[in-house]
Amino acid sequence: MKHMYDIEQIRKDFPILERQVYGKPLVYLDNGATTQKPRQVVDAMSEEYYSVNANVHRGVHFLSQQATELHEASRETVRRFIHARSTNEIVFTRGTTESINLLASSFGEAFMKEGDEVILSVMEHHSNIVPWQLLASRRGIVIRVIPMNDRGELLIDEYRKLFSERTKMVSVAHVSNVLGTVNPVKELIAYAHSQGVPVLVDGAQSIPHMPVDVQQLDADFYVFSGHKVYGPTGVGVLYGKEEWLDRLPPYQGGGEMIQSVSFQKTTFNELPFKFEAGTPDYIGTTGLARALDYVSSLGMDQIAAYEQELTAYATRRLMEVSGMRILGTADAKGSVISFLVGNIHHFDMGTLLDRLGIAVRTGHHCAQPLMQRLGVEGTVRASFGLYNTKEEIDLLVAGVERVSRMF
Ligand code: PMP
């Protein structure tokens, strides 16, 4: 049986939530950008630095073996968390951005030539646009874009029409970091597969908020960042089906990723090490594993249910503010609310909320093509995490009302 979701107890695990800014209690609503860290994560990392630290995979000595065991156990924790078949399918990277660059580069080299096409969506983060554009300039590939309706939902019929015999890859966000839309990735994947095309899912905004099962989705590739799921910065994951990863060339060269090196011929290491050149962030992977343990102990279902309730409450309360416009009103929505009030500039709203101790994001959220589609320059974005409360949402709404009155 699951434990009750004890928010007071949970908040005690995150020391930063006790902070004051400008003499006001911090209301941290920028979880889409990064999440705060529980003691369990930071303590495990300092403990490893203090008592285990040694480089992994190469050493015969005790500490190196212990560090290697911890690092590889973290890989198993990630495997279990997303329900991959094998740890060979879990590649550690620096984060979502590096995972996508790795894949675009490596997949592009092996499987794409001039005129081949990749399908993205209009709501992608720059991280899932620019790597493909770099590939476009290097190899002459073509980017096609799935449009959306005014509620922020992808148009599935239009998506199907984008496929051609030149389509080699689909790469879409599971959850939009601006609109909060939860895209029907299972359906998108099933259709792509019926056309013989693999799919990369950008899970940066889904992994922290809902249970994810890569086998159930049948995703070919799934990527995410540790820091958005209560883990440390600088570590992330590329999941790839083994049959794909096996066929892809290495991304970077260096130590760890080789089997043997000579000036005549170098052979590469087996999966997943083939993609992990250089000393990995083995302390970071411990932090990530403890973060995944943390959310698992609360239960991803429970986190999802709690955040859904918060988001519904916040949506209802924010709509009480006169002149409120919420951007992104999809039926399936994650814990992100983008909004604008009257003609108050998003930057002014964010700056004034900040003076009240309320941390929100403003601007284009690294999704300028989406801003163009919405016809706005930017938005104010409140994004919730597992530790936020209705009281904090009341403070946000009161803050927004107060700022509105000033204009
Ligand atoms: N994709 C999405 C949907 C995101 O929200 C983000 C982070 N804002 C990224 C990719 C990039 O993540 P990172 O900066 O951790 O690599």
Short mmCIF file of C-alpha atoms and ligand atoms in Angstrom, two decimals:
data_model
loop_
_atom_site.label_atom_id
_atom_site.label_comp_id
_atom_site.label_asym_id
_atom_site.label_seq_id
_atom_site.Cartn_x
_atom_site.Cartn_y
_atom_site.Cartn_z
CA MET A 1 0.00 0.00 0.00
CA LYS A 2 1.21 3.49 -0.84
CA HIS A 3 1.86 5.99 1.95
CA MET A 4 -0.20 9.11 2.26
CA TYR A 5 1.19 12.06 0.33
CA ASP A 6 2.49 14.04 3.28
CA ILE A 7 3.35 17.44 1.83
CA GLU A 8 4.69 18.90 5.09
CA GLN A 9 7.08 15.99 5.46
CA ILE A 10 8.08 16.18 1.80
CA ARG A 11 8.88 19.89 2.02
CA LYS A 12 11.24 19.21 4.92
CA ASP A 13 13.40 17.16 2.54
CA PHE A 14 14.09 20.31 0.46
CA PRO A 15 16.04 22.79 2.62
CA ILE A 16 15.91 25.56 0.00
CA LEU A 17 12.14 25.80 0.38
CA GLU A 18 12.75 27.40 3.79
CA ARG A 19 14.54 30.31 2.16
CA GLN A 20 13.38 33.85 2.09
CA VAL A 21 13.96 36.22 -0.82
CA TYR A 22 13.50 39.96 -0.30
CA GLY A 23 12.33 39.07 3.19
CA LYS A 24 9.45 36.99 1.79
CA PRO A 25 9.09 33.23 1.89
CA LEU A 26 10.27 31.74 -1.38
CA VAL A 27 7.48 30.48 -3.64
CA TYR A 28 9.34 28.43 -6.19
CA LEU A 29 7.28 27.94 -9.35
CA ASP A 30 10.04 27.50 -11.92
CA ASN A 31 10.22 23.73 -11.79
CA GLY A 32 10.06 23.42 -15.56
CA ALA A 33 13.48 25.08 -15.71
CA THR A 34 14.97 23.08 -12.88
CA THR A 35 13.79 21.43 -9.69
CA GLN A 36 15.10 21.74 -6.15
CA LYS A 37 17.03 18.87 -4.59
CA PRO A 38 16.12 16.78 -1.58
CA ARG A 39 18.72 16.09 1.10
CA GLN A 40 18.70 12.43 0.06
CA VAL A 41 20.28 13.40 -3.27
CA VAL A 42 22.84 15.92 -2.05
CA ASP A 43 23.84 13.79 0.95
CA ALA A 44 24.41 10.71 -1.21
CA MET A 45 26.65 12.75 -3.50
CA SER A 46 28.77 14.26 -0.74
CA GLU A 47 28.94 10.89 0.98
CA GLU A 48 30.34 9.37 -2.21
CA TYR A 49 32.88 12.16 -2.62
CA TYR A 50 33.98 11.80 1.01
CA SER A 51 34.16 8.05 1.24
CA VAL A 52 34.28 6.36 -2.14
CA ASN A 53 35.55 8.71 -4.83
CA ALA A 54 37.73 7.05 -7.48
CA ASN A 55 37.58 6.89 -11.26
CA VAL A 56 35.28 4.17 -12.55
CA HIS A 57 35.76 1.16 -14.85
CA ARG A 58 39.54 1.24 -15.01
CA GLY A 59 40.88 0.67 -11.57
CA VAL A 60 41.84 -2.59 -9.94
CA HIS A 61 41.78 -1.00 -6.51
CA PHE A 62 39.01 -1.19 -3.96
CA LEU A 63 37.63 2.34 -4.28
CA SER A 64 37.53 2.21 -8.04
CA GLN A 65 35.58 -1.00 -7.93
CA GLN A 66 33.19 0.39 -5.37
CA ALA A 67 32.66 3.56 -7.40
CA THR A 68 32.07 1.43 -10.50
CA GLU A 69 29.51 -0.68 -8.67
CA LEU A 70 27.65 2.44 -7.55
CA HIS A 71 27.74 3.92 -11.04
CA GLU A 72 26.46 0.74 -12.68
CA ALA A 73 23.82 0.29 -9.97
CA SER A 74 22.59 3.79 -10.90
CA ARG A 75 22.24 2.65 -14.48
CA GLU A 76 20.08 -0.22 -13.25
CA THR A 77 17.97 2.25 -11.23
CA VAL A 78 17.37 4.28 -14.39
CA ARG A 79 16.55 1.12 -16.35
CA ARG A 80 13.97 0.10 -13.80
CA PHE A 81 12.51 3.60 -13.56
CA ILE A 82 11.68 3.81 -17.27
CA HIS A 83 11.27 0.05 -17.65
CA ALA A 84 13.92 -0.47 -20.32
CA ARG A 85 14.76 -4.07 -21.23
CA SER A 86 18.45 -3.83 -20.48
CA THR A 87 21.05 -1.52 -18.98
CA ASN A 88 22.74 -1.66 -22.40
CA GLU A 89 19.96 0.69 -23.46
CA ILE A 90 20.78 3.35 -20.86
CA VAL A 91 23.43 5.84 -21.99
CA PHE A 92 24.46 8.53 -19.51
CA THR A 93 24.84 11.99 -21.01
CA ARG A 94 24.99 15.55 -19.71
CA GLY A 95 21.26 16.00 -20.19
CA THR A 96 18.42 16.19 -22.68
CA THR A 97 20.29 18.58 -24.94
CA GLU A 98 23.34 16.38 -25.20
CA SER A 99 21.20 13.28 -25.68
CA ILE A 100 19.44 14.85 -28.66
CA ASN A 101 22.68 16.14 -30.15
CA LEU A 102 24.21 12.69 -29.77
CA LEU A 103 21.31 11.07 -31.53
CA ALA A 104 20.90 13.63 -34.31
CA SER A 105 24.60 13.44 -35.04
CA SER A 106 24.99 9.70 -34.82
CA PHE A 107 21.68 8.71 -36.41
CA GLY A 108 22.14 11.36 -39.09
CA GLU A 109 25.56 10.01 -39.97
CA ALA A 110 24.38 6.42 -40.21
CA PHE A 111 20.92 6.75 -41.68
CA MET A 112 20.27 10.13 -43.28
CA LYS A 113 21.40 11.62 -46.53
CA GLU A 114 20.57 14.74 -48.47
CA GLY A 115 16.83 15.20 -48.92
CA ASP A 116 15.89 12.82 -46.08
CA GLU A 117 13.35 14.15 -43.63
CA VAL A 118 12.85 14.48 -39.89
CA ILE A 119 9.44 15.35 -38.44
CA LEU A 120 9.37 17.70 -35.42
CA SER A 121 6.45 19.54 -33.84
CA VAL A 122 5.77 23.25 -33.67
CA MET A 123 6.01 23.17 -29.87
CA GLU A 124 9.56 21.79 -29.60
CA HIS A 125 12.19 23.26 -27.31
CA HIS A 126 15.20 24.68 -29.18
CA SER A 127 17.09 21.60 -27.96
CA ASN A 128 14.96 19.50 -30.26
CA ILE A 129 15.18 21.86 -33.21
CA VAL A 130 18.71 23.19 -33.48
CA PRO A 131 20.55 19.81 -33.47
CA TRP A 132 18.41 18.85 -36.49
CA GLN A 133 19.13 22.19 -38.13
CA LEU A 134 22.85 21.59 -37.67
CA LEU A 135 22.34 18.25 -39.37
CA ALA A 136 20.38 20.00 -42.09
CA SER A 137 23.28 22.33 -42.79
CA ARG A 138 25.82 19.49 -42.69
CA ARG A 139 23.89 16.88 -44.64
CA GLY A 140 21.07 18.69 -46.37
CA ILE A 141 18.27 16.95 -44.49
CA VAL A 142 14.81 18.53 -44.42
CA ILE A 143 12.75 19.41 -41.32
CA ARG A 144 8.97 19.02 -41.45
CA VAL A 145 6.77 20.42 -38.71
CA ILE A 146 3.59 19.05 -37.09
CA PRO A 147 1.14 21.95 -36.62
CA MET A 148 -1.21 22.40 -33.66
CA ASN A 149 -4.63 23.89 -32.98
CA ASP A 150 -5.24 27.02 -30.89
CA ARG A 151 -5.59 24.93 -27.73
CA GLY A 152 -2.07 23.66 -28.20
CA GLU A 153 -2.89 20.15 -29.41
CA LEU A 154 -0.98 18.54 -32.26
CA LEU A 155 -3.01 17.89 -35.41
CA ILE A 156 -2.77 14.16 -35.90
CA ASP A 157 -4.19 14.14 -39.44
CA GLU A 158 -1.63 16.72 -40.50
CA TYR A 159 1.07 14.66 -38.81
CA ARG A 160 0.18 11.63 -40.90
CA LYS A 161 0.32 13.69 -44.07
CA LEU A 162 3.92 14.72 -43.36
CA PHE A 163 5.26 11.21 -43.93
CA SER A 164 6.97 10.35 -47.18
CA GLU A 165 9.44 7.71 -48.30
CA ARG A 166 12.14 10.20 -47.26
CA THR A 167 11.01 10.33 -43.61
CA LYS A 168 13.75 8.86 -41.43
CA MET A 169 12.90 10.05 -37.92
CA VAL A 170 10.19 11.66 -35.80
CA SER A 171 11.32 13.68 -32.78
CA VAL A 172 8.70 15.14 -30.44
CA ALA A 173 8.29 16.37 -26.90
CA HIS A 174 6.24 14.19 -24.57
CA VAL A 175 5.10 17.29 -22.67
CA SER A 176 5.45 20.88 -23.89
CA ASN A 177 7.52 23.06 -21.57
CA VAL A 178 5.36 26.07 -22.48
CA LEU A 179 1.82 24.83 -23.05
CA GLY A 180 1.92 21.84 -20.77
CA THR A 181 0.27 19.75 -23.48
CA VAL A 182 0.81 16.04 -22.98
CA ASN A 183 1.26 14.84 -26.53
CA PRO A 184 -0.22 11.47 -27.51
CA VAL A 185 3.23 9.99 -28.06
CA LYS A 186 2.04 6.39 -28.00
CA GLU A 187 -0.26 7.11 -30.91
CA LEU A 188 2.39 9.15 -32.74
CA ILE A 189 4.88 6.30 -32.29
CA ALA A 190 2.44 3.63 -33.47
CA TYR A 191 1.77 5.57 -36.66
CA ALA A 192 5.47 6.26 -37.31
CA HIS A 193 6.21 2.57 -36.85
CA SER A 194 3.50 1.66 -39.34
CA GLN A 195 5.54 3.78 -41.77
CA GLY A 196 8.81 2.13 -40.70
CA VAL A 197 10.09 5.28 -38.97
CA PRO A 198 11.67 5.39 -35.48
CA VAL A 199 10.69 7.99 -32.87
CA LEU A 200 12.70 10.02 -30.37
CA VAL A 201 10.71 11.34 -27.43
CA ASP A 202 11.97 14.39 -25.54
CA GLY A 203 10.98 13.46 -22.01
CA ALA A 204 12.50 16.49 -20.26
CA GLN A 205 9.07 17.63 -19.03
CA SER A 206 7.40 14.26 -18.59
CA ILE A 207 9.85 12.20 -16.54
CA PRO A 208 9.41 14.35 -13.38
CA HIS A 209 5.62 14.29 -13.53
CA MET A 210 4.23 10.93 -14.64
CA PRO A 211 5.09 7.25 -14.82
CA VAL A 212 6.96 6.52 -18.05
CA ASP A 213 7.34 3.05 -19.52
CA VAL A 214 9.46 3.12 -22.66
CA GLN A 215 8.42 -0.40 -23.66
CA GLN A 216 4.75 0.34 -23.27
CA LEU A 217 5.18 3.51 -25.37
CA ASP A 218 7.38 1.53 -27.76
CA ALA A 219 9.67 4.60 -28.02
CA ASP A 220 12.85 3.95 -29.97
CA PHE A 221 14.67 6.70 -28.10
CA TYR A 222 13.70 8.58 -24.95
CA VAL A 223 15.77 11.37 -23.42
CA PHE A 224 15.67 13.38 -20.20
CA SER A 225 17.70 15.51 -17.78
CA GLY A 226 18.50 14.64 -14.17
CA HIS A 227 18.13 18.19 -12.89
CA LYS A 228 14.46 18.41 -13.85
CA VAL A 229 13.63 15.32 -11.82
CA TYR A 230 15.13 16.46 -8.49
CA GLY A 231 18.59 15.16 -9.41
CA PRO A 232 21.85 17.00 -10.01
CA THR A 233 22.76 19.20 -12.98
CA GLY A 234 25.11 17.84 -15.61
CA VAL A 235 23.72 14.34 -15.91
CA GLY A 236 20.99 12.95 -18.11
CA VAL A 237 19.93 9.92 -20.08
CA LEU A 238 19.58 8.69 -23.59
CA TYR A 239 17.47 5.55 -23.71
CA GLY A 240 17.66 3.73 -27.02
CA LYS A 241 16.44 0.34 -28.10
CA GLU A 242 19.44 -1.95 -28.23
CA GLU A 243 18.87 -2.85 -31.87
CA TRP A 244 19.15 0.84 -32.76
CA LEU A 245 22.06 1.73 -30.49
CA ASP A 246 23.97 -1.27 -31.83
CA ARG A 247 23.77 0.11 -35.34
CA LEU A 248 24.72 3.71 -34.49
CA PRO A 249 28.29 5.00 -34.69
CA PRO A 250 29.93 6.61 -31.63
CA TYR A 251 29.33 10.30 -31.05
CA GLN A 252 32.53 11.33 -29.28
CA GLY A 253 35.85 9.54 -29.14
CA GLY A 254 38.07 9.08 -26.12
CA GLY A 255 38.67 6.81 -23.17
CA GLU A 256 35.96 4.42 -21.95
CA MET A 257 34.32 4.10 -25.37
CA ILE A 258 37.04 1.96 -26.93
CA GLN A 259 37.99 -1.69 -26.81
CA SER A 260 41.45 -1.31 -28.26
CA VAL A 261 43.31 1.53 -29.92
CA SER A 262 46.19 1.52 -32.35
CA PHE A 263 47.16 4.03 -34.98
CA GLN A 264 46.05 1.49 -37.60
CA LYS A 265 42.71 0.48 -36.19
CA THR A 266 40.53 1.24 -33.19
CA THR A 267 37.64 -0.93 -32.05
CA PHE A 268 34.79 0.35 -29.96
CA ASN A 269 33.50 -0.78 -26.63
CA GLU A 270 30.16 -2.56 -26.27
CA LEU A 271 26.90 -0.85 -25.29
CA PRO A 272 26.31 1.41 -23.52
CA PHE A 273 29.98 2.45 -23.15
CA LYS A 274 30.38 3.03 -26.88
CA PHE A 275 28.54 6.33 -26.34
CA GLU A 276 30.23 7.36 -23.11
CA ALA A 277 33.61 8.82 -23.99
CA GLY A 278 35.69 10.09 -21.10
CA THR A 279 35.22 9.93 -17.35
CA PRO A 280 31.50 9.87 -16.70
CA ASP A 281 29.85 11.98 -14.03
CA TYR A 282 29.71 9.00 -11.69
CA ILE A 283 28.85 11.15 -8.68
CA GLY A 284 26.08 12.72 -10.72
CA THR A 285 24.67 9.32 -11.67
CA THR A 286 24.50 8.45 -7.96
CA GLY A 287 22.58 11.68 -7.39
CA LEU A 288 20.25 10.89 -10.26
CA ALA A 289 19.61 7.38 -8.95
CA ARG A 290 18.80 8.72 -5.46
CA ALA A 291 16.44 11.27 -7.05
CA LEU A 292 14.65 8.50 -8.94
CA ASP A 293 14.49 6.48 -5.70
CA TYR A 294 13.01 9.53 -4.02
CA VAL A 295 10.20 10.06 -6.52
CA SER A 296 9.61 6.30 -6.73
CA SER A 297 9.17 6.12 -2.97
CA LEU A 298 6.44 8.78 -3.23
CA GLY A 299 5.04 6.97 -6.26
CA MET A 300 4.92 8.54 -9.72
CA ASP A 301 1.15 7.94 -9.80
CA GLN A 302 0.72 9.82 -6.57
CA ILE A 303 2.95 12.68 -7.75
CA ALA A 304 0.96 12.88 -10.99
CA ALA A 305 -2.35 12.91 -9.14
CA TYR A 306 -1.17 15.53 -6.66
CA GLU A 307 0.22 17.81 -9.38
CA GLN A 308 -2.92 17.40 -11.48
CA GLU A 309 -4.93 18.65 -8.55
CA LEU A 310 -2.56 21.59 -8.07
CA THR A 311 -2.67 22.49 -11.76
CA ALA A 312 -6.46 22.31 -11.91
CA TYR A 313 -6.66 24.49 -8.81
CA ALA A 314 -4.15 27.00 -10.20
CA THR A 315 -5.96 27.16 -13.54
CA ARG A 316 -9.29 27.83 -11.84
CA ARG A 317 -7.85 30.45 -9.52
CA LEU A 318 -5.83 32.24 -12.20
CA MET A 319 -8.90 32.45 -14.43
CA GLU A 320 -10.51 34.61 -11.72
CA VAL A 321 -7.98 37.35 -12.52
CA SER A 322 -9.44 39.87 -14.92
CA GLY A 323 -7.68 40.01 -18.30
CA MET A 324 -6.18 36.55 -17.76
CA ARG A 325 -5.22 34.59 -20.84
CA ILE A 326 -3.87 31.07 -20.46
CA LEU A 327 -1.85 29.80 -23.39
CA GLY A 328 -2.28 26.07 -23.74
CA THR A 329 -5.68 24.64 -22.91
CA ALA A 330 -5.26 21.09 -24.15
CA ASP A 331 -7.41 18.38 -22.60
CA ALA A 332 -4.30 16.49 -21.57
CA LYS A 333 -2.12 18.93 -19.67
CA GLY A 334 0.88 18.62 -17.38
CA SER A 335 1.83 20.89 -14.49
CA VAL A 336 2.77 23.96 -16.52
CA ILE A 337 0.69 27.11 -16.92
CA SER A 338 1.73 29.84 -19.36
CA PHE A 339 -0.20 33.07 -19.13
CA LEU A 340 -0.45 36.75 -19.96
CA VAL A 341 -2.61 39.36 -18.24
CA GLY A 342 -4.08 42.24 -20.28
CA ASN A 343 -1.19 43.96 -22.01
CA ILE A 344 1.18 43.65 -19.11
CA HIS A 345 4.56 42.62 -20.46
CA HIS A 346 5.59 39.15 -19.31
CA PHE A 347 8.92 40.52 -18.14
CA ASP A 348 7.25 43.16 -15.94
CA MET A 349 4.94 40.56 -14.46
CA GLY A 350 7.87 38.22 -13.71
CA THR A 351 10.02 40.96 -12.21
CA LEU A 352 7.28 42.24 -9.95
CA LEU A 353 6.27 38.74 -8.84
CA ASP A 354 9.90 38.13 -8.01
CA ARG A 355 9.84 41.07 -5.57
CA LEU A 356 7.04 39.23 -3.79
CA GLY A 357 9.23 36.16 -3.47
CA ILE A 358 7.51 34.30 -6.30
CA ALA A 359 9.86 32.68 -8.82
CA VAL A 360 8.29 32.19 -12.25
CA ARG A 361 9.79 32.07 -15.72
CA THR A 362 9.26 34.72 -18.36
CA GLY A 363 10.23 34.98 -22.01
CA HIS A 364 10.17 32.64 -24.97
CA HIS A 365 11.10 29.52 -22.95
CA CYS A 366 13.52 28.35 -25.65
CA ALA A 367 10.58 27.79 -27.96
CA GLN A 368 10.61 30.73 -30.33
CA PRO A 369 8.85 28.94 -33.21
CA LEU A 370 6.00 28.21 -30.78
CA MET A 371 5.91 31.88 -29.74
CA GLN A 372 5.57 32.80 -33.41
CA ARG A 373 2.70 30.33 -33.78
CA LEU A 374 1.01 31.82 -30.70
CA GLY A 375 1.66 35.35 -31.94
CA VAL A 376 3.30 36.43 -28.69
CA GLU A 377 6.81 37.46 -27.79
CA GLY A 378 6.82 35.56 -24.55
CA THR A 379 4.70 34.39 -21.63
CA VAL A 380 4.83 34.13 -17.87
CA ARG A 381 5.16 30.49 -16.89
CA ALA A 382 4.37 28.90 -13.55
CA SER A 383 5.42 25.27 -13.37
CA PHE A 384 4.74 23.04 -10.40
CA GLY A 385 6.70 20.34 -8.68
CA LEU A 386 5.89 17.65 -6.17
CA TYR A 387 6.48 20.01 -3.22
CA ASN A 388 4.27 22.93 -4.24
CA THR A 389 1.09 23.69 -2.33
CA LYS A 390 -2.30 25.33 -2.82
CA GLU A 391 -1.17 28.04 -0.40
CA GLU A 392 1.67 28.87 -2.79
CA ILE A 393 -0.79 29.05 -5.66
CA ASP A 394 -2.93 31.43 -3.62
CA LEU A 395 0.18 33.60 -3.16
CA LEU A 396 0.80 33.48 -6.92
CA VAL A 397 -2.77 34.53 -7.68
CA ALA A 398 -2.67 37.31 -5.08
CA GLY A 399 0.65 38.44 -6.56
CA VAL A 400 -0.70 38.46 -10.11
CA GLU A 401 -3.73 40.45 -8.94
CA ARG A 402 -1.53 42.91 -7.13
CA VAL A 403 0.71 43.42 -10.15
CA SER A 404 -2.38 43.81 -12.40
CA ARG A 405 -3.72 46.57 -10.20
CA MET A 406 -0.47 48.47 -10.63
CA PHE A 407 -1.01 48.75 -14.39
N1 PMP B 1 13.38 19.81 -23.92
C1 PMP B 1 12.44 20.34 -23.15
C2 PMP B 1 11.00 20.05 -23.46
C3 PMP B 1 12.80 21.15 -22.07
O1 PMP B 1 11.86 21.69 -21.31
C4 PMP B 1 14.17 21.38 -21.81
C5 PMP B 1 14.61 22.26 -20.65
N2 PMP B 1 13.93 23.48 -20.54
C6 PMP B 1 15.11 20.78 -22.64
C7 PMP B 1 14.69 20.00 -23.68
C8 PMP B 1 16.58 20.97 -22.42
O2 PMP B 1 16.98 20.37 -21.24
P1 PMP B 1 18.49 20.56 -20.72
O3 PMP B 1 18.75 22.04 -20.74
O4 PMP B 1 18.46 20.00 -19.34
O5 PMP B 1 19.39 19.82 -21.63
#
